[in-house]
Amino acid sequence: MTLAFIFPGQGSQAVGMGADLAEAFAAAREVFQEVDDALGQHLSKLMREGPIEDLTLTENTQPALMAVSLAVIRTLEKEFGVGIDKAAFVAGHSLGEYSALAAAGAIGLSDTARLLKLRGQAMQRAVPVGQGAMASLIGPKTDVALAEAAAKEGSSVGVCVVANDNNAGNVVISGAKAAVDKAIEAAKALGTRAIPLNVSAPFHCPLMQPAADEMAEALAAVTIAAPRAPLVANVTARPTLDPEAIRRMLVEQVTGRVRWRESMEWLAAEDGGAVTRFAEAGAGKVLTGMVKRIAPDAEGVALNAPADLEAFAASL
């Protein structure tokens, strides 16, 4: 068995996430306290009690999801003796890439929390509310080629690109609102469903360049070490251990495409990572569902609750 840890991104948040881990394990409580201290806010209380409207604010969602992921990893290490070195690779979806790097020891937990708080704020600042949009193209006909064709139609009136290539049947486009609206109509004409997403900004498109510039400045001041397991990066869908390449790709990721389908295909391929088991560390089961669609021969397991961690550790 070859194992990869994968880390969820925005959309997996829910009020109460991580609460059972904190109740059961001191290691999880320590993670939440360190994140609270780093940010100077009671983020763990917001995660536990809500309201969901505040938790869903990008500047809160990003460090909160990372905190849950790191609570899972620290608990596995300290309570069950399962370290990140059990994994051949790590990967994370968008903000999950920061979780992956923190889990693999490349960036300190406090630094990661502060970076994600800033990332959320910078993304929100980059485009005034209402001027950008994102849409999910869903259906059996949906693939990246169809999404690119729809985005090309939209780009005749403004910025519009493929933002997330999640899996066959699920591709997200992003850009200026008028351009995304036009791309939605084009996608429907091409025979797929197009659902506008309730997001506060058009992530992973060129309109996010001001946020990328902010992140470049912030990341330049942060120590990045070689991760203890290779990171399969969003922007390349290939592994790296090089701290300077990681620093550069975290900046590129703000405006670039999340190449998740390609990343999972490479990880599962015999001439790639040869991964046979994917463990999703953190809130929800979104990535586990994607694994089943992208690599049906591989096993996907979501590590959310104390019983999940206990069963996973026993299975190794």
GROMACS .gro file of N, CA, C and O in nm, residues 121-207:
model
  348
  121GLN      N    1  -0.816   3.753   0.335
  121GLN     CA    2  -0.840   3.897   0.328
  121GLN      C    3  -0.797   3.954   0.194
  121GLN      O    4  -0.867   4.037   0.135
  122ALA      N    5  -0.681   3.909   0.146
  122ALA     CA    6  -0.628   3.961   0.020
  122ALA      C    7  -0.717   3.922  -0.098
  122ALA      O    8  -0.739   4.003  -0.191
  123MET      N    9  -0.767   3.801  -0.096
  123MET     CA   10  -0.857   3.757  -0.204
  123MET      C   11  -0.985   3.840  -0.205
  123MET      O   12  -1.037   3.874  -0.310
  124GLN      N   13  -1.035   3.871  -0.084
  124GLN     CA   14  -1.156   3.951  -0.075
  124GLN      C   15  -1.132   4.094  -0.123
  124GLN      O   16  -1.217   4.154  -0.190
  125ARG      N   17  -1.014   4.148  -0.091
  125ARG     CA   18  -0.980   4.285  -0.132
  125ARG      C   19  -0.958   4.297  -0.282
  125ARG      O   20  -0.976   4.404  -0.340
  126ALA      N   21  -0.915   4.190  -0.347
  126ALA     CA   22  -0.870   4.197  -0.486
  126ALA      C   23  -0.979   4.241  -0.583
  126ALA      O   24  -0.951   4.312  -0.681
  127VAL      N   25  -1.102   4.198  -0.558
  127VAL     CA   26  -1.214   4.228  -0.649
  127VAL      C   27  -1.333   4.273  -0.566
  127VAL      O   28  -1.375   4.200  -0.476
  128PRO      N   29  -1.390   4.392  -0.595
  128PRO     CA   30  -1.508   4.436  -0.519
  128PRO      C   31  -1.622   4.334  -0.528
  128PRO      O   32  -1.642   4.270  -0.632
  129VAL      N   33  -1.694   4.320  -0.417
  129VAL     CA   34  -1.805   4.225  -0.412
  129VAL      C   35  -1.904   4.255  -0.524
  129VAL      O   36  -1.942   4.370  -0.547
  130GLY      N   37  -1.943   4.150  -0.596
  130GLY     CA   38  -2.041   4.164  -0.704
  130GLY      C   39  -1.981   4.177  -0.842
  130GLY      O   40  -2.050   4.159  -0.942
  131GLN      N   41  -1.849   4.208  -0.848
  131GLN     CA   42  -1.786   4.225  -0.979
  131GLN      C   43  -1.730   4.096  -1.035
  131GLN      O   44  -1.705   4.086  -1.155
  132GLY      N   45  -1.709   3.997  -0.948
  132GLY     CA   46  -1.659   3.868  -0.993
  132GLY      C   47  -1.761   3.758  -0.970
  132GLY      O   48  -1.861   3.779  -0.902
  133ALA      N   49  -1.736   3.641  -1.028
  133ALA     CA   50  -1.827   3.528  -1.012
  133ALA      C   51  -1.753   3.398  -1.042
  133ALA      O   52  -1.647   3.397  -1.105
  134MET      N   53  -1.813   3.289  -0.994
  134MET     CA   54  -1.765   3.155  -1.027
  134MET      C   55  -1.886   3.068  -1.056
  134MET      O   56  -1.997   3.096  -1.008
  135ALA      N   57  -1.867   2.965  -1.135
  135ALA     CA   58  -1.975   2.872  -1.165
  135ALA      C   59  -1.919   2.732  -1.179
  135ALA      O   60  -1.807   2.713  -1.228
  136SER      N   61  -1.996   2.635  -1.134
  136SER     CA   62  -1.958   2.494  -1.145
  136SER      C   63  -2.030   2.433  -1.264
  136SER      O   64  -2.153   2.441  -1.275
  137LEU      N   65  -1.953   2.373  -1.353
  137LEU     CA   66  -2.009   2.302  -1.468
  137LEU      C   67  -2.014   2.154  -1.431
  137LEU      O   68  -1.912   2.093  -1.400
  138ILE      N   69  -2.135   2.098  -1.433
  138ILE     CA   70  -2.157   1.963  -1.380
  138ILE      C   71  -2.236   1.880  -1.480
  138ILE      O   72  -2.333   1.928  -1.540
  139GLY      N   73  -2.196   1.755  -1.497
  139GLY     CA   74  -2.271   1.663  -1.582
  139GLY      C   75  -2.181   1.569  -1.657
  139GLY      O   76  -2.059   1.591  -1.665
  140PRO      N   77  -2.237   1.463  -1.713
  140PRO     CA   78  -2.156   1.361  -1.779
  140PRO      C   79  -2.076   1.414  -1.898
  140PRO      O   80  -1.972   1.358  -1.933
  141LYS      N   81  -2.123   1.522  -1.962
  141LYS     CA   82  -2.050   1.579  -2.076
  141LYS      C   83  -1.939   1.673  -2.032
  141LYS      O   84  -1.856   1.714  -2.114
  142THR      N   85  -1.936   1.709  -1.904
  142THR     CA   86  -1.842   1.810  -1.857
  142THR      C   87  -1.701   1.754  -1.847
  142THR      O   88  -1.678   1.653  -1.780
  143ASP      N   89  -1.610   1.819  -1.915
  143ASP     CA   90  -1.468   1.792  -1.897
  143ASP      C   91  -1.395   1.925  -1.914
  143ASP      O   92  -1.457   2.029  -1.940
  144VAL      N   93  -1.263   1.923  -1.899
  144VAL     CA   94  -1.190   2.049  -1.903
  144VAL      C   95  -1.196   2.114  -2.040
  144VAL      O   96  -1.198   2.237  -2.052
  145ALA      N   97  -1.205   2.033  -2.147
  145ALA     CA   98  -1.213   2.090  -2.282
  145ALA      C   99  -1.344   2.167  -2.301
  145ALA      O  100  -1.346   2.278  -2.356
  146LEU      N  101  -1.455   2.109  -2.254
  146LEU     CA  102  -1.583   2.179  -2.263
  146LEU      C  103  -1.579   2.307  -2.180
  146LEU      O  104  -1.626   2.413  -2.225
  147ALA      N  105  -1.523   2.300  -2.059
  147ALA     CA  106  -1.515   2.417  -1.973
  147ALA      C  107  -1.430   2.526  -2.036
  147ALA      O  108  -1.463   2.645  -2.027
  148GLU      N  109  -1.320   2.487  -2.100
  148GLU     CA  110  -1.235   2.585  -2.166
  148GLU      C  111  -1.308   2.651  -2.283
  148GLU      O  112  -1.292   2.772  -2.306
  149ALA      N  113  -1.388   2.573  -2.354
  149ALA     CA  114  -1.465   2.629  -2.465
  149ALA      C  115  -1.569   2.729  -2.414
  149ALA      O  116  -1.586   2.837  -2.473
  150ALA      N  117  -1.635   2.696  -2.305
  150ALA     CA  118  -1.733   2.788  -2.246
  150ALA      C  119  -1.664   2.914  -2.195
  150ALA      O  120  -1.713   3.026  -2.215
  151ALA      N  121  -1.550   2.896  -2.128
  151ALA     CA  122  -1.476   3.011  -2.075
  151ALA      C  123  -1.427   3.101  -2.188
  151ALA      O  124  -1.425   3.224  -2.173
  152LYS      N  125  -1.390   3.042  -2.300
  152LYS     CA  126  -1.345   3.122  -2.414
  152LYS      C  127  -1.457   3.212  -2.465
  152LYS      O  128  -1.435   3.328  -2.500
  153GLU      N  129  -1.579   3.159  -2.468
  153GLU     CA  130  -1.695   3.240  -2.507
  153GLU      C  131  -1.713   3.356  -2.409
  153GLU      O  132  -1.734   3.470  -2.449
  154GLY      N  133  -1.703   3.325  -2.281
  154GLY     CA  134  -1.719   3.428  -2.180
  154GLY      C  135  -1.611   3.534  -2.187
  154GLY      O  136  -1.637   3.653  -2.161
  155SER      N  137  -1.491   3.493  -2.224
  155SER     CA  138  -1.378   3.587  -2.223
  155SER      C  139  -1.388   3.695  -2.330
  155SER      O  140  -1.308   3.788  -2.332
  156SER      N  141  -1.488   3.683  -2.417
  156SER     CA  142  -1.509   3.789  -2.517
  156SER      C  143  -1.560   3.918  -2.452
  156SER      O  144  -1.553   4.025  -2.513
  157VAL      N  145  -1.611   3.909  -2.328
  157VAL     CA  146  -1.661   4.028  -2.260
  157VAL      C  147  -1.588   4.055  -2.129
  157VAL      O  148  -1.624   4.149  -2.056
  158GLY      N  149  -1.487   3.976  -2.095
  158GLY     CA  150  -1.412   3.997  -1.971
  158GLY      C  151  -1.331   3.874  -1.934
  158GLY      O  152  -1.333   3.773  -2.005
  159VAL      N  153  -1.260   3.882  -1.825
  159VAL     CA  154  -1.179   3.771  -1.780
  159VAL      C  155  -1.266   3.651  -1.745
  159VAL      O  156  -1.364   3.664  -1.671
  160CYS      N  157  -1.233   3.534  -1.800
  160CYS     CA  158  -1.304   3.410  -1.767
  160CYS      C  159  -1.212   3.293  -1.798
  160CYS      O  160  -1.166   3.278  -1.911
  161VAL      N  161  -1.184   3.210  -1.697
  161VAL     CA  162  -1.092   3.098  -1.712
  161VAL      C  163  -1.143   2.977  -1.634
  161VAL      O  164  -1.232   2.988  -1.550
  162VAL      N  165  -1.084   2.861  -1.663
  162VAL     CA  166  -1.107   2.743  -1.580
  162VAL      C  167  -1.027   2.760  -1.451
  162VAL      O  168  -0.905   2.781  -1.454
  163ALA      N  169  -1.095   2.754  -1.337
  163ALA     CA  170  -1.032   2.775  -1.206
  163ALA      C  171  -0.995   2.644  -1.138
  163ALA      O  172  -0.886   2.629  -1.084
  164ASN      N  173  -1.089   2.549  -1.135
  164ASN     CA  174  -1.069   2.421  -1.068
  164ASN      C  175  -1.106   2.308  -1.163
  164ASN      O  176  -1.223   2.294  -1.199
  165ASP      N  177  -1.008   2.228  -1.202
  165ASP     CA  178  -1.035   2.105  -1.276
  165ASP      C  179  -1.044   1.994  -1.171
  165ASP      O  180  -0.945   1.930  -1.138
  166ASN      N  181  -1.165   1.976  -1.116
  166ASN     CA  182  -1.181   1.885  -1.002
  166ASN      C  183  -1.180   1.739  -1.043
  166ASN      O  184  -1.105   1.658  -0.990
  167ASN      N  185  -1.270   1.703  -1.133
  167ASN     CA  186  -1.275   1.567  -1.188
  167ASN      C  187  -1.367   1.571  -1.309
  167ASN      O  188  -1.437   1.671  -1.332
  168ALA      N  189  -1.365   1.467  -1.388
  168ALA     CA  190  -1.458   1.460  -1.501
  168ALA      C  191  -1.599   1.473  -1.448
  168ALA      O  192  -1.639   1.404  -1.355
  169GLY      N  193  -1.675   1.568  -1.505
  169GLY     CA  194  -1.809   1.593  -1.455
  169GLY      C  195  -1.819   1.707  -1.358
  169GLY      O  196  -1.929   1.743  -1.316
  170ASN      N  197  -1.707   1.769  -1.322
  170ASN     CA  198  -1.707   1.878  -1.224
  170ASN      C  199  -1.588   1.969  -1.249
  170ASN      O  200  -1.475   1.940  -1.207
  171VAL      N  201  -1.613   2.080  -1.320
  171VAL     CA  202  -1.509   2.179  -1.349
  171VAL      C  203  -1.565   2.316  -1.316
  171VAL      O  204  -1.681   2.347  -1.347
  172VAL      N  205  -1.485   2.401  -1.253
  172VAL     CA  206  -1.530   2.533  -1.209
  172VAL      C  207  -1.464   2.642  -1.293
  172VAL      O  208  -1.343   2.635  -1.320
  173ILE      N  209  -1.544   2.741  -1.334
  173ILE     CA  210  -1.492   2.856  -1.406
  173ILE      C  211  -1.500   2.979  -1.317
  173ILE      O  212  -1.579   2.983  -1.223
  174SER      N  213  -1.418   3.080  -1.348
  174SER     CA  214  -1.408   3.197  -1.262
  174SER      C  215  -1.371   3.319  -1.345
  174SER      O  216  -1.303   3.308  -1.447
  175GLY      N  217  -1.418   3.437  -1.300
  175GLY     CA  218  -1.381   3.559  -1.369
  175GLY      C  219  -1.475   3.674  -1.340
  175GLY      O  220  -1.544   3.676  -1.238
  176ALA      N  221  -1.478   3.769  -1.433
  176ALA     CA  222  -1.569   3.882  -1.421
  176ALA      C  223  -1.713   3.833  -1.434
  176ALA      O  224  -1.741   3.740  -1.511
  177LYS      N  225  -1.805   3.897  -1.361
  177LYS     CA  226  -1.942   3.846  -1.356
  177LYS      C  227  -2.006   3.836  -1.495
  177LYS      O  228  -2.067   3.734  -1.529
  178ALA      N  229  -1.994   3.941  -1.576
  178ALA     CA  230  -2.056   3.938  -1.709
  178ALA      C  231  -1.997   3.826  -1.795
  178ALA      O  232  -2.069   3.760  -1.871
  179ALA      N  233  -1.866   3.803  -1.780
  179ALA     CA  234  -1.800   3.699  -1.858
  179ALA      C  235  -1.844   3.560  -1.813
  179ALA      O  236  -1.869   3.471  -1.896
  180VAL      N  237  -1.855   3.541  -1.682
  180VAL     CA  238  -1.900   3.410  -1.630
  180VAL      C  239  -2.046   3.385  -1.669
  180VAL      O  240  -2.083   3.274  -1.706
  181ASP      N  241  -2.127   3.490  -1.664
  181ASP     CA  242  -2.268   3.475  -1.707
  181ASP      C  243  -2.276   3.428  -1.851
  181ASP      O  244  -2.356   3.340  -1.886
  182LYS      N  245  -2.192   3.488  -1.937
  182LYS     CA  246  -2.193   3.448  -2.078
  182LYS      C  247  -2.141   3.305  -2.094
  182LYS      O  248  -2.192   3.227  -2.174
  183ALA      N  249  -2.040   3.269  -2.015
  183ALA     CA  250  -1.986   3.133  -2.020
  183ALA      C  251  -2.088   3.031  -1.974
  183ALA      O  252  -2.093   2.918  -2.026
  184ILE      N  253  -2.170   3.068  -1.875
  184ILE     CA  254  -2.277   2.978  -1.827
  184ILE      C  255  -2.373   2.946  -1.942
  184ILE      O  256  -2.411   2.830  -1.962
  185GLU      N  257  -2.412   3.048  -2.017
  185GLU     CA  258  -2.502   3.025  -2.131
  185GLU      C  259  -2.436   2.937  -2.235
  185GLU      O  260  -2.500   2.848  -2.294
  186ALA      N  261  -2.307   2.961  -2.259
  186ALA     CA  262  -2.233   2.879  -2.357
  186ALA      C  263  -2.225   2.735  -2.310
  186ALA      O  264  -2.240   2.641  -2.390
  187ALA      N  265  -2.201   2.714  -2.182
  187ALA     CA  266  -2.191   2.578  -2.128
  187ALA      C  267  -2.323   2.504  -2.144
  187ALA      O  268  -2.325   2.385  -2.181
  188LYS      N  269  -2.434   2.573  -2.117
  188LYS     CA  270  -2.565   2.510  -2.132
  188LYS      C  271  -2.589   2.471  -2.278
  188LYS      O  272  -2.643   2.363  -2.307
  189ALA      N  273  -2.546   2.556  -2.370
  189ALA     CA  274  -2.560   2.526  -2.513
  189ALA      C  275  -2.475   2.406  -2.553
  189ALA      O  276  -2.509   2.333  -2.647
  190LEU      N  277  -2.366   2.385  -2.480
  190LEU     CA  278  -2.277   2.271  -2.507
  190LEU      C  279  -2.326   2.143  -2.440
  190LEU      O  280  -2.264   2.037  -2.454
  191GLY      N  281  -2.436   2.153  -2.364
  191GLY     CA  282  -2.499   2.033  -2.311
  191GLY      C  283  -2.464   1.997  -2.169
  191GLY      O  284  -2.473   1.880  -2.130
  192THR      N  285  -2.423   2.095  -2.087
  192THR     CA  286  -2.392   2.064  -1.948
  192THR      C  287  -2.464   2.160  -1.855
  192THR      O  288  -2.508   2.267  -1.896
  193ARG      N  289  -2.480   2.122  -1.730
  193ARG     CA  290  -2.539   2.210  -1.630
  193ARG      C  291  -2.435   2.310  -1.583
  193ARG      O  292  -2.316   2.278  -1.572
  194ALA      N  293  -2.482   2.430  -1.553
  194ALA     CA  294  -2.393   2.534  -1.502
  194ALA      C  295  -2.460   2.600  -1.383
  194ALA      O  296  -2.569   2.655  -1.395
  195ILE      N  297  -2.395   2.592  -1.267
  195ILE     CA  298  -2.454   2.640  -1.142
  195ILE      C  299  -2.368   2.753  -1.086
  195ILE      O  300  -2.252   2.730  -1.050
  196PRO      N  301  -2.420   2.876  -1.079
  196PRO     CA  302  -2.344   2.985  -1.015
  196PRO      C  303  -2.314   2.949  -0.870
  196PRO      O  304  -2.397   2.894  -0.799
  197LEU      N  305  -2.193   2.979  -0.826
  197LEU     CA  306  -2.151   2.947  -0.690
  197LEU      C  307  -2.166   3.069  -0.599
  197LEU      O  308  -2.140   3.182  -0.641
  198ASN      N  309  -2.204   3.044  -0.476
  198ASN     CA  310  -2.220   3.150  -0.378
  198ASN      C  311  -2.084   3.177  -0.314
  198ASN      O  312  -2.054   3.129  -0.204
  199VAL      N  313  -2.001   3.252  -0.384
  199VAL     CA  314  -1.867   3.284  -0.335
  199VAL      C  315  -1.851   3.436  -0.329
  199VAL      O  316  -1.923   3.510  -0.396
  200SER      N  317  -1.754   3.479  -0.248
  200SER     CA  318  -1.736   3.622  -0.226
  200SER      C  319  -1.639   3.686  -0.323
  200SER      O  320  -1.627   3.808  -0.328
  201ALA      N  321  -1.569   3.604  -0.402
  201ALA     CA  322  -1.470   3.656  -0.496
  201ALA      C  323  -1.442   3.550  -0.603
  201ALA      O  324  -1.467   3.431  -0.582
  202PRO      N  325  -1.389   3.593  -0.719
  202PRO     CA  326  -1.357   3.498  -0.827
  202PRO      C  327  -1.217   3.438  -0.809
  202PRO      O  328  -1.118   3.490  -0.859
  203PHE      N  329  -1.209   3.329  -0.735
  203PHE     CA  330  -1.080   3.269  -0.701
  203PHE      C  331  -1.015   3.204  -0.823
  203PHE      O  332  -1.080   3.165  -0.918
  204HIS      N  333  -0.881   3.193  -0.816
  204HIS     CA  334  -0.802   3.121  -0.915
  204HIS      C  335  -0.825   3.172  -1.058
  204HIS      O  336  -0.846   3.095  -1.151
  205CYS      N  337  -0.822   3.305  -1.071
  205CYS     CA  338  -0.826   3.365  -1.203
  205CYS      C  339  -0.739   3.489  -1.201
  205CYS      O  340  -0.698   3.536  -1.095
  206PRO      N  341  -0.706   3.547  -1.319
  206PRO     CA  342  -0.615   3.661  -1.323
  206PRO      C  343  -0.661   3.784  -1.244
  206PRO      O  344  -0.577   3.868  -1.208
  207LEU      N  345  -0.791   3.794  -1.214
  207LEU     CA  346  -0.838   3.907  -1.135
  207LEU      C  347  -0.783   3.904  -0.992
  207LEU      O  348  -0.788   4.004  -0.921
   0.00000   0.00000   0.00000
